[in-house]
Short mmCIF file of C-alpha atoms in Angstrom, two decimals:
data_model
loop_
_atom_site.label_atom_id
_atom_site.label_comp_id
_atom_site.label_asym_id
_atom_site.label_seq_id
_atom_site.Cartn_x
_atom_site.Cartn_y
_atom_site.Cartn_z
CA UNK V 196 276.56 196.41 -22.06
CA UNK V 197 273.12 198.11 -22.02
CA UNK V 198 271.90 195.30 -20.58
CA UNK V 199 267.88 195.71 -20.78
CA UNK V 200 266.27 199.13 -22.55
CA UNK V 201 262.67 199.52 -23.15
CA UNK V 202 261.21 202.92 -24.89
CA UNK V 203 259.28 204.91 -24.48
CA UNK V 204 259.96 205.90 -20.68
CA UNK V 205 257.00 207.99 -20.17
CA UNK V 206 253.99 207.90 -22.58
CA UNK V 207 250.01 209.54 -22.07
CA UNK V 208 247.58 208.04 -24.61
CA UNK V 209 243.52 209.01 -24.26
CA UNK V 210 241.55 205.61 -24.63
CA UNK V 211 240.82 203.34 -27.80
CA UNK V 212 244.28 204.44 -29.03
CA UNK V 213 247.11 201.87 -29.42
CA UNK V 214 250.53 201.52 -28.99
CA UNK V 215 253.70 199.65 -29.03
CA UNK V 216 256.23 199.36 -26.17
CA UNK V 217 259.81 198.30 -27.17
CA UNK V 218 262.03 196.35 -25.06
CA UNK V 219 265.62 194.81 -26.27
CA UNK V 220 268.33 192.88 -24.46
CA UNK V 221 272.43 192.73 -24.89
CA UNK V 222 272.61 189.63 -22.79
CA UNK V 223 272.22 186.81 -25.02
CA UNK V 224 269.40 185.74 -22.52
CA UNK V 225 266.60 183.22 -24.23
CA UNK V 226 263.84 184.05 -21.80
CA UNK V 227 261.54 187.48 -21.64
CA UNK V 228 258.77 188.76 -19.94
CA UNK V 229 256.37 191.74 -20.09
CA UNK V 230 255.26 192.55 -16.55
CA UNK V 231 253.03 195.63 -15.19
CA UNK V 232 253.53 197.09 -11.52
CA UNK V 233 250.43 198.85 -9.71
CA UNK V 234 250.51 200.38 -6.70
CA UNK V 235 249.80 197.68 -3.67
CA UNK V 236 249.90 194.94 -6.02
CA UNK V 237 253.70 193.98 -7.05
CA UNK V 238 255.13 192.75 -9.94
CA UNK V 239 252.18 191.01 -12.53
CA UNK V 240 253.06 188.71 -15.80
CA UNK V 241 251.40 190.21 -18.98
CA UNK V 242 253.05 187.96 -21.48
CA UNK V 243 256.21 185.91 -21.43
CA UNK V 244 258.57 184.71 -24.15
CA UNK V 245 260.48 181.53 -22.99
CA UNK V 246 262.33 181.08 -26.10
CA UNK V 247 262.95 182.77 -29.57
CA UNK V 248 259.89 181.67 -31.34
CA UNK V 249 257.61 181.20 -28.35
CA UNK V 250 255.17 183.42 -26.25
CA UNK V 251 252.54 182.76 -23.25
CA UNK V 252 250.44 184.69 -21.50
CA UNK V 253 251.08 185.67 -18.24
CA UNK V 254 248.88 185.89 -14.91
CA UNK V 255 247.17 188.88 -16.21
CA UNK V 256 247.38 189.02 -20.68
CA UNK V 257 243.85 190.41 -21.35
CA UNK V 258 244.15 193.86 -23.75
CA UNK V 259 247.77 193.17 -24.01
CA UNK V 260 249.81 191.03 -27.35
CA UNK V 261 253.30 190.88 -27.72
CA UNK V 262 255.75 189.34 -30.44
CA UNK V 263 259.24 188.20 -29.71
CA UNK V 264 260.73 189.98 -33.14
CA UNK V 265 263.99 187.81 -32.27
CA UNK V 266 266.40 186.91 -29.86
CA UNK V 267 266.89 190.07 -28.31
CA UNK V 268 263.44 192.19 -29.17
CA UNK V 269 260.36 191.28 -27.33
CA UNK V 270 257.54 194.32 -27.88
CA UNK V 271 254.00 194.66 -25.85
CA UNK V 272 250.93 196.18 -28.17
CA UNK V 273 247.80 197.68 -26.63
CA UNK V 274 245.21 197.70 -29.34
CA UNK V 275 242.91 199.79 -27.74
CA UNK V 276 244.01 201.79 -24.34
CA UNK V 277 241.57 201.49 -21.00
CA UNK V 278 241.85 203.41 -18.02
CA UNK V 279 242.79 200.28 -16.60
CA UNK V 280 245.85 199.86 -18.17
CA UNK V 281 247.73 202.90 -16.50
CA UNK V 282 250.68 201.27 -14.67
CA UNK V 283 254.36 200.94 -14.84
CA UNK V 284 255.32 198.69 -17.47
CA UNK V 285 258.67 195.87 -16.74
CA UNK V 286 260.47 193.98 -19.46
CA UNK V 287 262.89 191.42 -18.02
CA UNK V 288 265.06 188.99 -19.27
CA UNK V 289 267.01 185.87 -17.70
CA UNK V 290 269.17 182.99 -19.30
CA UNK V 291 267.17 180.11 -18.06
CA UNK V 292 263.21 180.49 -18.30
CA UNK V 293 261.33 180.58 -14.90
CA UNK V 294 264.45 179.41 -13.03
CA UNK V 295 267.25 181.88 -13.10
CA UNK V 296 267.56 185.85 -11.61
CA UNK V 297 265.47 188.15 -14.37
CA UNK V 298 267.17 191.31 -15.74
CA UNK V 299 264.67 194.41 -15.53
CA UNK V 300 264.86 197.23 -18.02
CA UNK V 301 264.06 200.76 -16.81
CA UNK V 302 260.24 200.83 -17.13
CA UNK V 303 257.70 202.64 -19.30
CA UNK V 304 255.45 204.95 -16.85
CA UNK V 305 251.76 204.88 -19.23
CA UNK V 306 249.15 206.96 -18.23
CA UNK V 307 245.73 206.20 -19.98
CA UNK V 308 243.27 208.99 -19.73
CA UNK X 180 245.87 180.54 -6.61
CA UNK X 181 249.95 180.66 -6.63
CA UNK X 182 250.22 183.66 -3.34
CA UNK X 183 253.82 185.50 -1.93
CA UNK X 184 252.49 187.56 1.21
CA UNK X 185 254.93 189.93 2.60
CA UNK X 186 254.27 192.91 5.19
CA UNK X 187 253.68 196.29 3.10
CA UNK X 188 255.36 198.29 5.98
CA UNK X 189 257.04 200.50 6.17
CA UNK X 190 259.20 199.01 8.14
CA UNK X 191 261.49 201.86 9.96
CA UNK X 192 265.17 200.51 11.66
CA UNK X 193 268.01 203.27 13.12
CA UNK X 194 270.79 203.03 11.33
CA UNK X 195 273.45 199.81 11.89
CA UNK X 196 270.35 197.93 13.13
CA UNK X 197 269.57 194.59 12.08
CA UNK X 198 266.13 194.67 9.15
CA UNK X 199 264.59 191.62 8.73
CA UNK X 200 261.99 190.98 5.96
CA UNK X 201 259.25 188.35 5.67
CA UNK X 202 257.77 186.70 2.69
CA UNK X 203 255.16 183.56 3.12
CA UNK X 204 254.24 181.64 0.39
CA UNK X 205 251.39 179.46 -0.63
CA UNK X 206 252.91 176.23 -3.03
CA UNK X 207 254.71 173.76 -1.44
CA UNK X 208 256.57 172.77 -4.28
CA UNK X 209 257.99 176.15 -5.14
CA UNK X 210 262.04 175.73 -6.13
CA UNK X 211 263.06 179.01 -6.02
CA UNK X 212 263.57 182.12 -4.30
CA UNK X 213 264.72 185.76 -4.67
CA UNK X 214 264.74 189.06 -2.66
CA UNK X 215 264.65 191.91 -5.04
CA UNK X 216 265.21 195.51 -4.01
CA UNK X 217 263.52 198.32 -5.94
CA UNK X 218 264.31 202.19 -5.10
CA UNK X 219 261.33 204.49 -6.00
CA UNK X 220 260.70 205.54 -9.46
CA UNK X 221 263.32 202.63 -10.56
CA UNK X 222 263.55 198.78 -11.43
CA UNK X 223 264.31 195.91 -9.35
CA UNK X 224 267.44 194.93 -8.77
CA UNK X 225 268.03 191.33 -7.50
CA UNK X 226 269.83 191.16 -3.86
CA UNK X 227 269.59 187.01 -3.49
CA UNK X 228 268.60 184.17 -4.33
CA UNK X 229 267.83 181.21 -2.60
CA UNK X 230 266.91 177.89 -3.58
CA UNK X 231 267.79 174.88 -0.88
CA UNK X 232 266.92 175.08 2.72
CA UNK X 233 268.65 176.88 5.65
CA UNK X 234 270.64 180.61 5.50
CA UNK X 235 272.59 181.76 2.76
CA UNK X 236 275.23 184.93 3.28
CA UNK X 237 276.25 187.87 0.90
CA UNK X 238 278.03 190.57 2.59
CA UNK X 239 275.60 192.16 5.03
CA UNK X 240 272.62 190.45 3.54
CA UNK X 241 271.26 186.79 4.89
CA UNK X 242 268.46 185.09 2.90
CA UNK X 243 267.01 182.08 5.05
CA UNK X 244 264.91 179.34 3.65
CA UNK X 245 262.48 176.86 5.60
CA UNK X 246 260.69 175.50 2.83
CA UNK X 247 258.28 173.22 5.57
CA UNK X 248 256.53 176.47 7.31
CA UNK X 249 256.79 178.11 3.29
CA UNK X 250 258.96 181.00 4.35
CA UNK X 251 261.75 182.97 3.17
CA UNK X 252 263.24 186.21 5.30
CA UNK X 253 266.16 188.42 4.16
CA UNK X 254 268.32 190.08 6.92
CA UNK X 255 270.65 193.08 6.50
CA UNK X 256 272.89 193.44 9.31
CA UNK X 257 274.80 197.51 9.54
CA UNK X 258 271.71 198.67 8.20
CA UNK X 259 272.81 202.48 6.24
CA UNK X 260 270.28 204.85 4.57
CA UNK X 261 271.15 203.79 1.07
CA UNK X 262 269.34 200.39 2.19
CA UNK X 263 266.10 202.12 2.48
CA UNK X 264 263.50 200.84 -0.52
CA UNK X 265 261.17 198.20 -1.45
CA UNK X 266 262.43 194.95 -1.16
CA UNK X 267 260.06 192.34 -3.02
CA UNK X 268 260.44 188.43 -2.57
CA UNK X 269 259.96 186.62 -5.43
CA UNK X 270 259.00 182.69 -5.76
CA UNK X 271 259.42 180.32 -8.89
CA UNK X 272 257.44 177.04 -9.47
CA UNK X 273 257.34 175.32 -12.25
CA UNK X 274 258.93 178.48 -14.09
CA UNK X 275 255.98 180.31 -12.76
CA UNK X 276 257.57 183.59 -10.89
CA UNK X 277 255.02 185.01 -8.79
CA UNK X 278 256.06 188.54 -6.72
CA UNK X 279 255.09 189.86 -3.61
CA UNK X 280 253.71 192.90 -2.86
CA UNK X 281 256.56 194.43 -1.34
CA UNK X 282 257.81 195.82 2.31
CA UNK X 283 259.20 199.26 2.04
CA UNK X 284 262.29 199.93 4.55
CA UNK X 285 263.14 202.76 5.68
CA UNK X 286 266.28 203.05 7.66
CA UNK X 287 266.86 206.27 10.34
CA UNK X 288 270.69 208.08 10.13
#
């Protein structure tokens, strides 16, 4: 078992460019979540997919979409890179949505210059 | 505004001391709890979780609820160097998980 990948692990865009980041489960979880992780300020929800089919945005889902491709694929998209988006980038999954422990994946360190 | 305060630290113990970490948190009806620890440059990894009041016990780690005064502590008893990281409470309501900041241990040989 994998258990939670993302890719890339490192990536440097300049800004107004766009990109994809990839995240996949092995767990059979129904529940995932996009989260980004600045210095001082903890773990933040982007976007969250509580079932196959479904997605909600998080505490903080301005410049950010996702799609949940299926049960275990849920990507992030930044259409147009800021500055502000440089951070460490989570994807987690649990079984039940909200309730249960969340699986993190290894991160995605994105610098936007 | 959904808050989990904890104490950035660091918080420095000798080693086989007792650590004990404190998280507040803002909503009364909040169901459930969890102490993550995160070493630098990786993910969190959970430790406990929590979710009915008084102390729960894994191995050297004790998670203790009072839901009335909103607070959750985790204490590691025999605390070794490989404890030393970022532990970050975590607190769910309504399937709304809200983090804390974080308090980074650091534990002495």
């Amino acid at each position: 078992n994998a258990g939670v990948t993302q890719t890339p692990k490192f990536q440097v865009l300049k800004t107004g460019q766009s990109m994809t980041l990839q995240c996949a489960q092995d767990m059979n979880h129904n529940s995932m979540y996009w989260y980004r992780q600045d210095p001082g300020m903890g773990l933040r929800l982007i976007y969250y997919s509580a079932s196959e089919g479904t997605t909600d945005k998080g505490e903080v889902p301005n410049g950010y979409n996702v799609s949940r491709l299926n049960k275990r694929e849920f990507s992030l998209r930044l259409e147009s890179a800021a500055p502000s988006q440089t951070s460490v980038y989570f994807c987690a999954s649990s079984n039940l949505f909200g309730r249960d422990e969340q699986f993190f994946g290894p991160g995605t360190r994105l610098t936007v210059l | 505004q959904k808050e989990v305060e904890q104490n950035s630290g660091p918080l420095s113990v000798p080693e086989g001391a007792i650590a004990s970490l404190n998280c507040t948190y803002s909503d009364r009806g909040s169901q459930s709890f969890f102490w993550y620890r995160q070493y630098s440059g990786k993910s969190p990894e959970l430790i406990m979780s929590i979710y009915s009041n008084g102390d729960k016990e894994d191995g050297r780690f004790t998670a203790q609820l009072n839901k009335a005064s909103q607070y959750v502590s985790l204490l590691i008893r025999d605390s070794q160097p490989s404890d030393s990281a970022t532990y970050l409470c975590a607190v769910n309501f309504n399937n709304d998980m809200r983090f804390g900041a974080g308090t980074r241990l650091t534990v002495k040989p």
